[in-house]
JSON list of C-alpha atoms in Angstrom, two decimals:
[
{"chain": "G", "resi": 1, "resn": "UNK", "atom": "CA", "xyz": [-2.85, -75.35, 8.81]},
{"chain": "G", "resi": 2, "resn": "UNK", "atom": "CA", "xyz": [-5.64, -73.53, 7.24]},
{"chain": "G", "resi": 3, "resn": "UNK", "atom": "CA", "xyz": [-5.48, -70.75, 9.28]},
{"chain": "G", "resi": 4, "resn": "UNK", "atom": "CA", "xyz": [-1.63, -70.53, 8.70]},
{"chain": "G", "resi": 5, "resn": "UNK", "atom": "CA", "xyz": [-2.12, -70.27, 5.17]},
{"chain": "G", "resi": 6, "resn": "UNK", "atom": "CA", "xyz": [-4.92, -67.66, 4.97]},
{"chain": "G", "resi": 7, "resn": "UNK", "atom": "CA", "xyz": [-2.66, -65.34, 7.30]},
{"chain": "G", "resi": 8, "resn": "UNK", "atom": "CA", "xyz": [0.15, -65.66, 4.92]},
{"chain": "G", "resi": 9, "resn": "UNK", "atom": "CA", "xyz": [-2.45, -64.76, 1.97]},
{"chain": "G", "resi": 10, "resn": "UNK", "atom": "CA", "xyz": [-3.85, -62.12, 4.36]},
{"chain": "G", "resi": 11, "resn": "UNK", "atom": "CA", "xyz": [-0.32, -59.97, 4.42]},
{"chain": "G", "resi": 12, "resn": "UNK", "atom": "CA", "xyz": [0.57, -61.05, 0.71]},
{"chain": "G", "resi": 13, "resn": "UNK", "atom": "CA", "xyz": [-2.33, -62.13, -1.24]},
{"chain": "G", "resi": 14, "resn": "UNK", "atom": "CA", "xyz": [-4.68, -59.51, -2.83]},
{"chain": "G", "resi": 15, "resn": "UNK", "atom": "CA", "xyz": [-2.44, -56.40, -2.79]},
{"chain": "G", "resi": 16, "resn": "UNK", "atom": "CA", "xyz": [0.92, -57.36, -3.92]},
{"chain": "G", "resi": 17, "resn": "UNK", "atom": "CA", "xyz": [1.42, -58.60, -7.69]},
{"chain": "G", "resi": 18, "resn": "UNK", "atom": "CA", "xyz": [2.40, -61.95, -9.03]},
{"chain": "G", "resi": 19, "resn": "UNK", "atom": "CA", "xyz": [1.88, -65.51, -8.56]},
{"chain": "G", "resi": 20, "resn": "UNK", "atom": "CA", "xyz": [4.44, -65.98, -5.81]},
{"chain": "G", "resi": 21, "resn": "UNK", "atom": "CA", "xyz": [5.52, -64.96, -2.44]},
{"chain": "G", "resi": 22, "resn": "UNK", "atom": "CA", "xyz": [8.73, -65.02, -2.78]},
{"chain": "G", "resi": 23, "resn": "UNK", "atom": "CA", "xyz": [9.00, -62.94, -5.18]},
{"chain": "G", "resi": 24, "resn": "UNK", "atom": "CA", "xyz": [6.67, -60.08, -4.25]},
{"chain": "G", "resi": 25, "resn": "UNK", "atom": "CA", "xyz": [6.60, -60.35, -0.73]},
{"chain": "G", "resi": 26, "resn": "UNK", "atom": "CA", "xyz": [10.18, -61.72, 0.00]},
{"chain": "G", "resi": 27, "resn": "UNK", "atom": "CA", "xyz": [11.59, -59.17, -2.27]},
{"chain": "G", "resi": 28, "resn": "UNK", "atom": "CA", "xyz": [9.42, -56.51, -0.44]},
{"chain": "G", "resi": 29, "resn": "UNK", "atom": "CA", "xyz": [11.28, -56.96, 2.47]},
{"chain": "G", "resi": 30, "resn": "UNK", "atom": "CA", "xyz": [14.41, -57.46, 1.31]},
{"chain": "G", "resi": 31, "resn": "UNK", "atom": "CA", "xyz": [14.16, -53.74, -0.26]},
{"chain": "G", "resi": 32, "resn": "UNK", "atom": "CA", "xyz": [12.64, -52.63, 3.18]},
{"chain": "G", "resi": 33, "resn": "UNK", "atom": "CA", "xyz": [15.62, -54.12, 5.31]},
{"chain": "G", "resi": 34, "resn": "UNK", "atom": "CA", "xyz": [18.06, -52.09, 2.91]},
{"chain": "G", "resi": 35, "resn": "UNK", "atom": "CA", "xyz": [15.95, -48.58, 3.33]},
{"chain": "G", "resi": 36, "resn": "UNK", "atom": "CA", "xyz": [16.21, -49.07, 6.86]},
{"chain": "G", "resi": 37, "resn": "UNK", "atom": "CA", "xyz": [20.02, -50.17, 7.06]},
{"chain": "G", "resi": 38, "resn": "UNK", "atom": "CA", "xyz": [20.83, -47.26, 4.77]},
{"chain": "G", "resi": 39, "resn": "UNK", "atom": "CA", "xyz": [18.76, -44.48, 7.28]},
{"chain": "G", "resi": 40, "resn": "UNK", "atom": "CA", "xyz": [16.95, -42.50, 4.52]},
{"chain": "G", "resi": 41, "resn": "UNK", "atom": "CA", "xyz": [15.60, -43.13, 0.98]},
{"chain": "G", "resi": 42, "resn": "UNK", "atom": "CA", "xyz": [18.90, -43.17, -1.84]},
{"chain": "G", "resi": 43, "resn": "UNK", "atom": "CA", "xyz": [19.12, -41.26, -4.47]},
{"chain": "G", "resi": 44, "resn": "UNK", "atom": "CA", "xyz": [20.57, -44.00, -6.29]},
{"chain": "G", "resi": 45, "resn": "UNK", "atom": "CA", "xyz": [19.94, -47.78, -6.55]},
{"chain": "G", "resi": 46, "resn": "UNK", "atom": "CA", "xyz": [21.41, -50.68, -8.82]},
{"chain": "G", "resi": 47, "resn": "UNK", "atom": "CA", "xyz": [19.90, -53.43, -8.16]},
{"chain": "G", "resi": 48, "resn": "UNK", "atom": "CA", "xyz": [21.64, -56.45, -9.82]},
{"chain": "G", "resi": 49, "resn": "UNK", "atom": "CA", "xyz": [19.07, -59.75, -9.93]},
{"chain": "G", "resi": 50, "resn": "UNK", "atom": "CA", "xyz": [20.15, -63.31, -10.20]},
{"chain": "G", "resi": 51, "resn": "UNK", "atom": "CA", "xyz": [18.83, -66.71, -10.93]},
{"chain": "G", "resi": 52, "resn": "UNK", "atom": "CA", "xyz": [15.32, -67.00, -11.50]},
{"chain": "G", "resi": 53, "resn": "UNK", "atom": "CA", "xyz": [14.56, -63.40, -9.66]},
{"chain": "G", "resi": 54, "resn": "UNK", "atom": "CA", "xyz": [16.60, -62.59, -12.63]},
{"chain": "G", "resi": 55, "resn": "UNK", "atom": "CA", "xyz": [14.52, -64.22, -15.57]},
{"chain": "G", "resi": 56, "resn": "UNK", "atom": "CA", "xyz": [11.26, -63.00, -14.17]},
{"chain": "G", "resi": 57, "resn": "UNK", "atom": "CA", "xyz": [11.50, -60.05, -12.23]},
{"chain": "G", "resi": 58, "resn": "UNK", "atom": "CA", "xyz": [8.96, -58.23, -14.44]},
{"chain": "G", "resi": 59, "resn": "UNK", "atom": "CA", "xyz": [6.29, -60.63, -14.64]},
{"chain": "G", "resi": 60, "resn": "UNK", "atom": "CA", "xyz": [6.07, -61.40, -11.56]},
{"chain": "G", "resi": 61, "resn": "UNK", "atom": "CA", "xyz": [6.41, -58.00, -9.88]},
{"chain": "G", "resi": 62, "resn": "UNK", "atom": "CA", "xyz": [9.47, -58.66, -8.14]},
{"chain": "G", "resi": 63, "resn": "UNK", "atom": "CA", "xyz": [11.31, -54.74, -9.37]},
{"chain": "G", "resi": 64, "resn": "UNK", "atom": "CA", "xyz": [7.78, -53.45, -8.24]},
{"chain": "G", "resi": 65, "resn": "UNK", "atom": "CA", "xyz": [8.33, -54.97, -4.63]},
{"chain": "G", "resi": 66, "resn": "UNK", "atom": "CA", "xyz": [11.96, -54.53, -4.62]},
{"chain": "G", "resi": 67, "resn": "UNK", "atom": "CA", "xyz": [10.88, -50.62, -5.08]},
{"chain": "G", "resi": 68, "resn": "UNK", "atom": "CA", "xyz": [8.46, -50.83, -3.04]},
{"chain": "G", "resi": 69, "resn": "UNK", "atom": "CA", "xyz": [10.17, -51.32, 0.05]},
{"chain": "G", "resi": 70, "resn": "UNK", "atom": "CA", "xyz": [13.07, -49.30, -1.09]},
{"chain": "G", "resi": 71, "resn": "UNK", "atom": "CA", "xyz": [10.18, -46.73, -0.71]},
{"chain": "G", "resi": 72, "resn": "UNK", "atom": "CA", "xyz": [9.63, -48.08, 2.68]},
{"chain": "G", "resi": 73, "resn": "UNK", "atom": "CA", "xyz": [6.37, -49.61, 2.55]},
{"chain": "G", "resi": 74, "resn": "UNK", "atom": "CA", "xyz": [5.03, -52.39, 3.89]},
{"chain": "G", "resi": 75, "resn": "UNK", "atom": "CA", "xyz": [4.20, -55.58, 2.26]},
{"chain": "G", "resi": 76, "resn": "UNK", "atom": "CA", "xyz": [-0.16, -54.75, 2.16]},
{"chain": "G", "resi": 77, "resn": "UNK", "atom": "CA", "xyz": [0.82, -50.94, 1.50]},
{"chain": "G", "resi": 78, "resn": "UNK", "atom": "CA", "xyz": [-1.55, -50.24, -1.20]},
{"chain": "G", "resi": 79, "resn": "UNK", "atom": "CA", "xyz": [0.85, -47.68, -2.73]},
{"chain": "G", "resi": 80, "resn": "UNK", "atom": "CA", "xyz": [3.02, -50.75, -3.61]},
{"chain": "G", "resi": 81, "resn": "UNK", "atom": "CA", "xyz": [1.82, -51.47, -6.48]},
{"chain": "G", "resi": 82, "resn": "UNK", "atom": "CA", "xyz": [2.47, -47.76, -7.85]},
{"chain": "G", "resi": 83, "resn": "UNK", "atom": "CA", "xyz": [6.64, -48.18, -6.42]},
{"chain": "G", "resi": 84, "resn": "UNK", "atom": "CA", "xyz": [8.20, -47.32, -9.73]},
{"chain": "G", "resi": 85, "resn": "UNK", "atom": "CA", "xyz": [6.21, -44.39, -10.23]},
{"chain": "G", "resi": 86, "resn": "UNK", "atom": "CA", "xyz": [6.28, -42.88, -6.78]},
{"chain": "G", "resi": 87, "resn": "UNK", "atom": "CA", "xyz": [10.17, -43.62, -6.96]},
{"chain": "G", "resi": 88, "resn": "UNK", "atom": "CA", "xyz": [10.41, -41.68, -9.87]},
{"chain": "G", "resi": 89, "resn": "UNK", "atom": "CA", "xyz": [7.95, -38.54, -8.51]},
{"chain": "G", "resi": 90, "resn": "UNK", "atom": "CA", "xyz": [10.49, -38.63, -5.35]},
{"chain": "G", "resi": 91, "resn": "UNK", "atom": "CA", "xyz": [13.62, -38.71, -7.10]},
{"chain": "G", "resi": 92, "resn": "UNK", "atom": "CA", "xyz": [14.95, -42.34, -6.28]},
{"chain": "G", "resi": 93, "resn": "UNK", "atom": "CA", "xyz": [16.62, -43.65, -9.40]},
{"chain": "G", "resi": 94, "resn": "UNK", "atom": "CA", "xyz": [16.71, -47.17, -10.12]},
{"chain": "G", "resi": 95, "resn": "UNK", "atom": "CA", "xyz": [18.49, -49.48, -12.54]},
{"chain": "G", "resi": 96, "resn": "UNK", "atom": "CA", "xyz": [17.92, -53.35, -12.70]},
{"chain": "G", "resi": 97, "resn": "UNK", "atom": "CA", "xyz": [20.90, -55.18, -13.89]},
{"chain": "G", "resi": 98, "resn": "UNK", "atom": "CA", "xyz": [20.51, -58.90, -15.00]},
{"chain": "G", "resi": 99, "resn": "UNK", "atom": "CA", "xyz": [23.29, -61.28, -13.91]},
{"chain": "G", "resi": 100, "resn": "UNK", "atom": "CA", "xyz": [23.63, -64.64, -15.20]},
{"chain": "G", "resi": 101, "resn": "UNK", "atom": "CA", "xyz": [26.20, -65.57, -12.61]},
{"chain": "G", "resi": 102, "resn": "UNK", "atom": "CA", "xyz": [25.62, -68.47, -10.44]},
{"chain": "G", "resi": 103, "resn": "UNK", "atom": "CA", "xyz": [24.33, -68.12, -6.57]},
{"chain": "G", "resi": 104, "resn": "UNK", "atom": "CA", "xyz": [23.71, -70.44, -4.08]},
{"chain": "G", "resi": 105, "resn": "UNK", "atom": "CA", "xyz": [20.07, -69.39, -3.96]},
{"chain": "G", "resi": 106, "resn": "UNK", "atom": "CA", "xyz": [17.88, -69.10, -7.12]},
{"chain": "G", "resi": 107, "resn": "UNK", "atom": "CA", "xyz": [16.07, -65.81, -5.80]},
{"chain": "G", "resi": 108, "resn": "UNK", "atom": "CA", "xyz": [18.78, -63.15, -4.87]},
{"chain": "G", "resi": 109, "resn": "UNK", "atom": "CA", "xyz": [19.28, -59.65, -5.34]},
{"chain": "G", "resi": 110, "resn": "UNK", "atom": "CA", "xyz": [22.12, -57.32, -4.45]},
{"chain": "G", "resi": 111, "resn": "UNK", "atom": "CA", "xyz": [21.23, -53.53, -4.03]},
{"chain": "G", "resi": 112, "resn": "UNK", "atom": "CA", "xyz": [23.72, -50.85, -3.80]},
{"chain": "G", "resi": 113, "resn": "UNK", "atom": "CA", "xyz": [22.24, -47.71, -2.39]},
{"chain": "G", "resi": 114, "resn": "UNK", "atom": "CA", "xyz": [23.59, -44.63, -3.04]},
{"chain": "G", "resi": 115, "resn": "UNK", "atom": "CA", "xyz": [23.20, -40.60, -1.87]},
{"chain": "G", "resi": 116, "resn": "UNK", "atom": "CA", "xyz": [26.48, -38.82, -2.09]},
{"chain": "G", "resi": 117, "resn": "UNK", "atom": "CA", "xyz": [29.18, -40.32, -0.62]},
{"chain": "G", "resi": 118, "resn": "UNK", "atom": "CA", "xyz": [26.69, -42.62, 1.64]},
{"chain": "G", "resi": 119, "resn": "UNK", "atom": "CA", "xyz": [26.94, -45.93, 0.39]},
{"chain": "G", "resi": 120, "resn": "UNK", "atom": "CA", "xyz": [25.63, -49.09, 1.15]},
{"chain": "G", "resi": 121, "resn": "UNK", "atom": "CA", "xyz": [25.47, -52.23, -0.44]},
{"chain": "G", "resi": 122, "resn": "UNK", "atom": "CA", "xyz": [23.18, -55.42, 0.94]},
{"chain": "G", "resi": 123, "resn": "UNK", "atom": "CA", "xyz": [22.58, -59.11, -0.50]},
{"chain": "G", "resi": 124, "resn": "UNK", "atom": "CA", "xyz": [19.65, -60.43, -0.11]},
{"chain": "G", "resi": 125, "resn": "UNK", "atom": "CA", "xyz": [17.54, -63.65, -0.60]},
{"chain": "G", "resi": 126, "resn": "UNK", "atom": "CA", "xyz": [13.76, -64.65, -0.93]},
{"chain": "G", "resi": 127, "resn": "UNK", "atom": "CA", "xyz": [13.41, -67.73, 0.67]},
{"chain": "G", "resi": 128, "resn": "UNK", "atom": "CA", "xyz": [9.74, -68.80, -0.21]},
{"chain": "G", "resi": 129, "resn": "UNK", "atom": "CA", "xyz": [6.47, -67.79, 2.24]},
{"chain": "G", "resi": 130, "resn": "UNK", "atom": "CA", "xyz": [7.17, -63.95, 2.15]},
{"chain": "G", "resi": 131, "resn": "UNK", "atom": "CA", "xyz": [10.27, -64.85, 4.23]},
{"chain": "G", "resi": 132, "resn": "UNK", "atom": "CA", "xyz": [14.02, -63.26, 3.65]},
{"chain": "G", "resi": 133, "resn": "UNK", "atom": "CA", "xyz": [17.02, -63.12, 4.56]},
{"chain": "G", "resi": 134, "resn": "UNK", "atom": "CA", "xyz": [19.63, -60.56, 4.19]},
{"chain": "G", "resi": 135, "resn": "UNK", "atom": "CA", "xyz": [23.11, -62.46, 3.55]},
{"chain": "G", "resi": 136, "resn": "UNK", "atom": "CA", "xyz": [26.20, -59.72, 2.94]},
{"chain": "G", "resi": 137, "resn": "UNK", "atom": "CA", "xyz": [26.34, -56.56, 4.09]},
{"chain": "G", "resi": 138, "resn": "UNK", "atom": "CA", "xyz": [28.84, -53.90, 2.62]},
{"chain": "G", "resi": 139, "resn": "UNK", "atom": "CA", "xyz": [31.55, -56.76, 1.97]},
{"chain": "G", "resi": 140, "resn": "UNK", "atom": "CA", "xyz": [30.41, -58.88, 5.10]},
{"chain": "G", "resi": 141, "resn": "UNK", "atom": "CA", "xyz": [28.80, -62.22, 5.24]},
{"chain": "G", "resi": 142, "resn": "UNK", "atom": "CA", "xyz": [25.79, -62.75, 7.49]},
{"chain": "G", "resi": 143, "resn": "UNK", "atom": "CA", "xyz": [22.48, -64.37, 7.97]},
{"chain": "G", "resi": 144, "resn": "UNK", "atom": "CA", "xyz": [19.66, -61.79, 9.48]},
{"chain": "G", "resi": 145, "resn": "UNK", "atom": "CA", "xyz": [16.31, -63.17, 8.87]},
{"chain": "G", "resi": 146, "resn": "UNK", "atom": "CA", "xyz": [14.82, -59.80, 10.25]},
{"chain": "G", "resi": 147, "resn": "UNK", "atom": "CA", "xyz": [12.52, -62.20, 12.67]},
{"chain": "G", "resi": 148, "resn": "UNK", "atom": "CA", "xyz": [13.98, -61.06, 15.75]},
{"chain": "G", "resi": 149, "resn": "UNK", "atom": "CA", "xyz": [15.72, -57.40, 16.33]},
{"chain": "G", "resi": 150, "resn": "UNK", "atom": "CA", "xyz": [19.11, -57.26, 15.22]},
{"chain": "G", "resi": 151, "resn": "UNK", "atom": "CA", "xyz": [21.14, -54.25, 16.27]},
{"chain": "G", "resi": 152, "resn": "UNK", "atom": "CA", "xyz": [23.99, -53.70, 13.18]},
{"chain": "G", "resi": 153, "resn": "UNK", "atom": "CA", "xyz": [27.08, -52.18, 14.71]},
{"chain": "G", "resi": 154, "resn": "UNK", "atom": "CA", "xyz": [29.57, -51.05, 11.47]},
{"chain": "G", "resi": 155, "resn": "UNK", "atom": "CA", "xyz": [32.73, -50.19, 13.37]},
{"chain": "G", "resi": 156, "resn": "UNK", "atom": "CA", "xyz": [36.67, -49.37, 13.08]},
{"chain": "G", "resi": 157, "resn": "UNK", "atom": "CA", "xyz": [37.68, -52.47, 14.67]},
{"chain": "G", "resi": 158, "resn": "UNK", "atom": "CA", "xyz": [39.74, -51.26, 17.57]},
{"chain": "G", "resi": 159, "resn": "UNK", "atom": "CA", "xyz": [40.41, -52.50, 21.12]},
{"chain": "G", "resi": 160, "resn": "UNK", "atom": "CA", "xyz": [37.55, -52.21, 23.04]},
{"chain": "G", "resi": 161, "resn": "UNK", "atom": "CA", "xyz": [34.77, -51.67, 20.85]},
{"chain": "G", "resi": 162, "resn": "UNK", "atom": "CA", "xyz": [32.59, -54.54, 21.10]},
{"chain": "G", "resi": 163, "resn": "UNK", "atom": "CA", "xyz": [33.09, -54.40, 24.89]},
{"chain": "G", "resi": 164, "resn": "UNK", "atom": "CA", "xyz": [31.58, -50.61, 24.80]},
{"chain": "G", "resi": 165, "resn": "UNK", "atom": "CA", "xyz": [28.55, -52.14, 22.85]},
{"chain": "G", "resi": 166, "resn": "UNK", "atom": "CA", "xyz": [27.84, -54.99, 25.29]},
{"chain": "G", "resi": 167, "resn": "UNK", "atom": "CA", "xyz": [28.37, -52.53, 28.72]},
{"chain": "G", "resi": 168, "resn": "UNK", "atom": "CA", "xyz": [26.07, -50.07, 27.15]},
{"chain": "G", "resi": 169, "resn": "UNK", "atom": "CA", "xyz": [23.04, -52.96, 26.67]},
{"chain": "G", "resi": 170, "resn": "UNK", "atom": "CA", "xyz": [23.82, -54.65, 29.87]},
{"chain": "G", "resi": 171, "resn": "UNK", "atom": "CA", "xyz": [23.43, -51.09, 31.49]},
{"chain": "G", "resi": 172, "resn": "UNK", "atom": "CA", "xyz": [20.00, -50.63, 29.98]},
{"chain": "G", "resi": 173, "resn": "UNK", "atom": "CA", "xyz": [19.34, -54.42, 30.97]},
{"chain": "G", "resi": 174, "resn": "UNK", "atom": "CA", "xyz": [19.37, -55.31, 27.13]},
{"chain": "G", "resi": 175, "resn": "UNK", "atom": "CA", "xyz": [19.87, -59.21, 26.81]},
{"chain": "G", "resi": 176, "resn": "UNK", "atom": "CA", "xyz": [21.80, -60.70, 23.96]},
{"chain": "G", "resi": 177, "resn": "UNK", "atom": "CA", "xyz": [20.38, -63.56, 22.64]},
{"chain": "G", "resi": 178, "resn": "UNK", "atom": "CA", "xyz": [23.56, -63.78, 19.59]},
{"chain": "G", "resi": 179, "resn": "UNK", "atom": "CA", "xyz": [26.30, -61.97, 18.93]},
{"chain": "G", "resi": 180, "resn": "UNK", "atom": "CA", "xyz": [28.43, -62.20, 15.83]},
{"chain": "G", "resi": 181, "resn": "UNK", "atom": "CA", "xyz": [31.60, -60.15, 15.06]},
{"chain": "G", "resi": 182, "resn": "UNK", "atom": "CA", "xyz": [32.75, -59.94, 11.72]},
{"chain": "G", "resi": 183, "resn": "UNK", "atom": "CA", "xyz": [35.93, -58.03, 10.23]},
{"chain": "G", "resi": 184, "resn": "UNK", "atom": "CA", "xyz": [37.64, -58.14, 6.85]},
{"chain": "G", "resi": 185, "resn": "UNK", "atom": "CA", "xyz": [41.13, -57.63, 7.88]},
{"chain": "G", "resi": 186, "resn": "UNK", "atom": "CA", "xyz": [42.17, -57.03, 11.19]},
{"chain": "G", "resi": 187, "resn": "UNK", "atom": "CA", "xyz": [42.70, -52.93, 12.45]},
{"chain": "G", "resi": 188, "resn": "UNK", "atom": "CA", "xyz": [39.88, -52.05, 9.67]},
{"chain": "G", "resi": 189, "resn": "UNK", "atom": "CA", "xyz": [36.32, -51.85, 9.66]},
{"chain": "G", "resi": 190, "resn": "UNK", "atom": "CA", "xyz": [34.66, -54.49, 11.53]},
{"chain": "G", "resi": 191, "resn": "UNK", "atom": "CA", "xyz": [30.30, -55.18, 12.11]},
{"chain": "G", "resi": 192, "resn": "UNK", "atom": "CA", "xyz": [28.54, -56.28, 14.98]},
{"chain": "G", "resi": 193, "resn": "UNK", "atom": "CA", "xyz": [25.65, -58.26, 14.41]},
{"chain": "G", "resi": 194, "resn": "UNK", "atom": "CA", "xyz": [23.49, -58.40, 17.97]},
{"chain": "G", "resi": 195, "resn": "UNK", "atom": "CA", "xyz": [20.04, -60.47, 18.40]},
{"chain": "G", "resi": 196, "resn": "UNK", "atom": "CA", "xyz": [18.27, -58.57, 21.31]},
{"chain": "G", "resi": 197, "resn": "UNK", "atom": "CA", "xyz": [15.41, -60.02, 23.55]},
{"chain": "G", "resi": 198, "resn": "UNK", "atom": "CA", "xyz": [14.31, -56.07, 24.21]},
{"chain": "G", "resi": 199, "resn": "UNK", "atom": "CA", "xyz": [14.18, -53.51, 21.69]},
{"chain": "G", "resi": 200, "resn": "UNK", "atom": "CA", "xyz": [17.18, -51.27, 21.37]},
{"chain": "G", "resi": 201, "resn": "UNK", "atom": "CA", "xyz": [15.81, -47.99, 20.91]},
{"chain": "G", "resi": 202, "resn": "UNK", "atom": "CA", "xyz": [16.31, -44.72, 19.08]},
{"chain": "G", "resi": 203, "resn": "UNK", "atom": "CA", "xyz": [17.71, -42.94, 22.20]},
{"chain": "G", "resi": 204, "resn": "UNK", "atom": "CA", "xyz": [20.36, -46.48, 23.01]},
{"chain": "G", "resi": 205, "resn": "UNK", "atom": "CA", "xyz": [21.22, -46.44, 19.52]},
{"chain": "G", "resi": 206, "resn": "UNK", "atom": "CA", "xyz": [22.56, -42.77, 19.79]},
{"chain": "G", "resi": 207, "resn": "UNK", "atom": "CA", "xyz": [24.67, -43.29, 22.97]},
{"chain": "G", "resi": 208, "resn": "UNK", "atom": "CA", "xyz": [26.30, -46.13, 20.98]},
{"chain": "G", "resi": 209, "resn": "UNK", "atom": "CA", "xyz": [26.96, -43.95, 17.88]},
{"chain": "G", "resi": 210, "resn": "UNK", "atom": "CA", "xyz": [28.60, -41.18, 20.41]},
{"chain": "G", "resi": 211, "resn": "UNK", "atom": "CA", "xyz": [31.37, -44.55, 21.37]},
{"chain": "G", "resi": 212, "resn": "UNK", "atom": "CA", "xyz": [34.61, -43.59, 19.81]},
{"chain": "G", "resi": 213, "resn": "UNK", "atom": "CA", "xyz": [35.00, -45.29, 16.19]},
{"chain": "G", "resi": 214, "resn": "UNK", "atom": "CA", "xyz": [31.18, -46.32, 15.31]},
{"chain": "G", "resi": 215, "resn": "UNK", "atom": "CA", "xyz": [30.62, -45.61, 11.40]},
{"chain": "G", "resi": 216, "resn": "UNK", "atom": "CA", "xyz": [27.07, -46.45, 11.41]},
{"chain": "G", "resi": 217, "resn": "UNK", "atom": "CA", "xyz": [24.07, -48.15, 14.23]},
{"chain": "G", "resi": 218, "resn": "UNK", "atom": "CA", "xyz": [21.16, -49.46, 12.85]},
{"chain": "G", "resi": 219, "resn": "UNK", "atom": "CA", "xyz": [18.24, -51.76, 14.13]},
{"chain": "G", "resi": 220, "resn": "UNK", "atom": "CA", "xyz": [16.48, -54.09, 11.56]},
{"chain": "G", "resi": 221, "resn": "UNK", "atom": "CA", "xyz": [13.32, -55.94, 12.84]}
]
């Protein structure tokens, strides 16, 4: 138990800012998980905080994580605690929106990143230890804890598609672990979600973009 805890202080404890975890650490990966679903760094963020995220973001250094892994750094990245400035110096702009509407979790943010007409917008929450989990995704509901590879599929949702996706893995001997397929109305855009036991790489993920109707393929781990 001791050990456990001084690991978790290890990753989070003397570089990022704030008296808790969940929201420096948490928060520092749920802006990380959106910089790598997006595929570059925005030019524009809004980054709307609720419940208590929302009544002490600044105090507890939750923008300056949330920034921070916009940025795409790492939770012990010692540039973190310089995110708002580096942001600036690079040209990310940022705006932090208070909400006082009512979630089911007290520590979520939704970020909607922006560079021309790229958009993406991603909920996520901070769920105490450093751990997160990302729970919409550009209209979708999910639950990606980022703890095991998840290969993101955004699709027209069209005969055929998801069986493209799961001939192209079982080619390259990918096993799924879970598979989830959701769609907003039925003949428009649809996402895969896909846990993987091997890692889908750069080179698999570009053969599945070339499939007819794939929007966007993205790994988050």
């Amino acid at each position: 138990m001791h050990m456990k805890y001084r690991t978790v202080f290890d990753i989070i404890g003397p570089v990022m800012i704030g008296p808790s975890s969940s929201h420096t650490a948490g928060a520092a990966r749920i802006g990380r998980a959106a910089r790598t679903m997006f595929g570059k760094m925005p030019q524009h963020v809004s980054i709307i905080l609720y419940g208590s995220f929302a009544k002490t973001y600044r105090g507890h250094g939750t923008d300056i994580a949330l920034v921070g892994g916009l940025l795409d750094f790492d939770t012990f990245d010692t540039r973190m605690a310089e995110s708002l400035d580096i942001a600036s110096e690079e040209g990310m702009a940022v705006e932090f929106i208070e909400s006082d509407e009512l979630t089911d979790h007290p520590n979520t943010a939704r970020l909607i990143l922006q560079d021309g007409d790229h958009r993406l917008e991603v909920v996520g929450i901070s769920i105490g230890g450093g751990k997160m989990e990302i729970t919409e995704l550009n209209g979708f509901q999910l639950s990606l804890s980022g703890n095991a590879p998840v290969l993101l599929v955004y699709h027209h949702d069209r005969h055929g598609a998801v069986a493209a996706v799961a001939t192209i893995l079982a080619r390259h001997e990918i096993n799924i672990g879970y598979m989830q397929v959701s769609r907003k109305e039925k003949g428009s855009q649809a996402l895969m979600s896909i846990e993987t036991d091997q890692v889908v790489d750069e080179l698999l993920q570009e053969e599945i973009r070339k499939q007819h109707g794939m929007l966007s393929v993205t790994v988050l781990s």
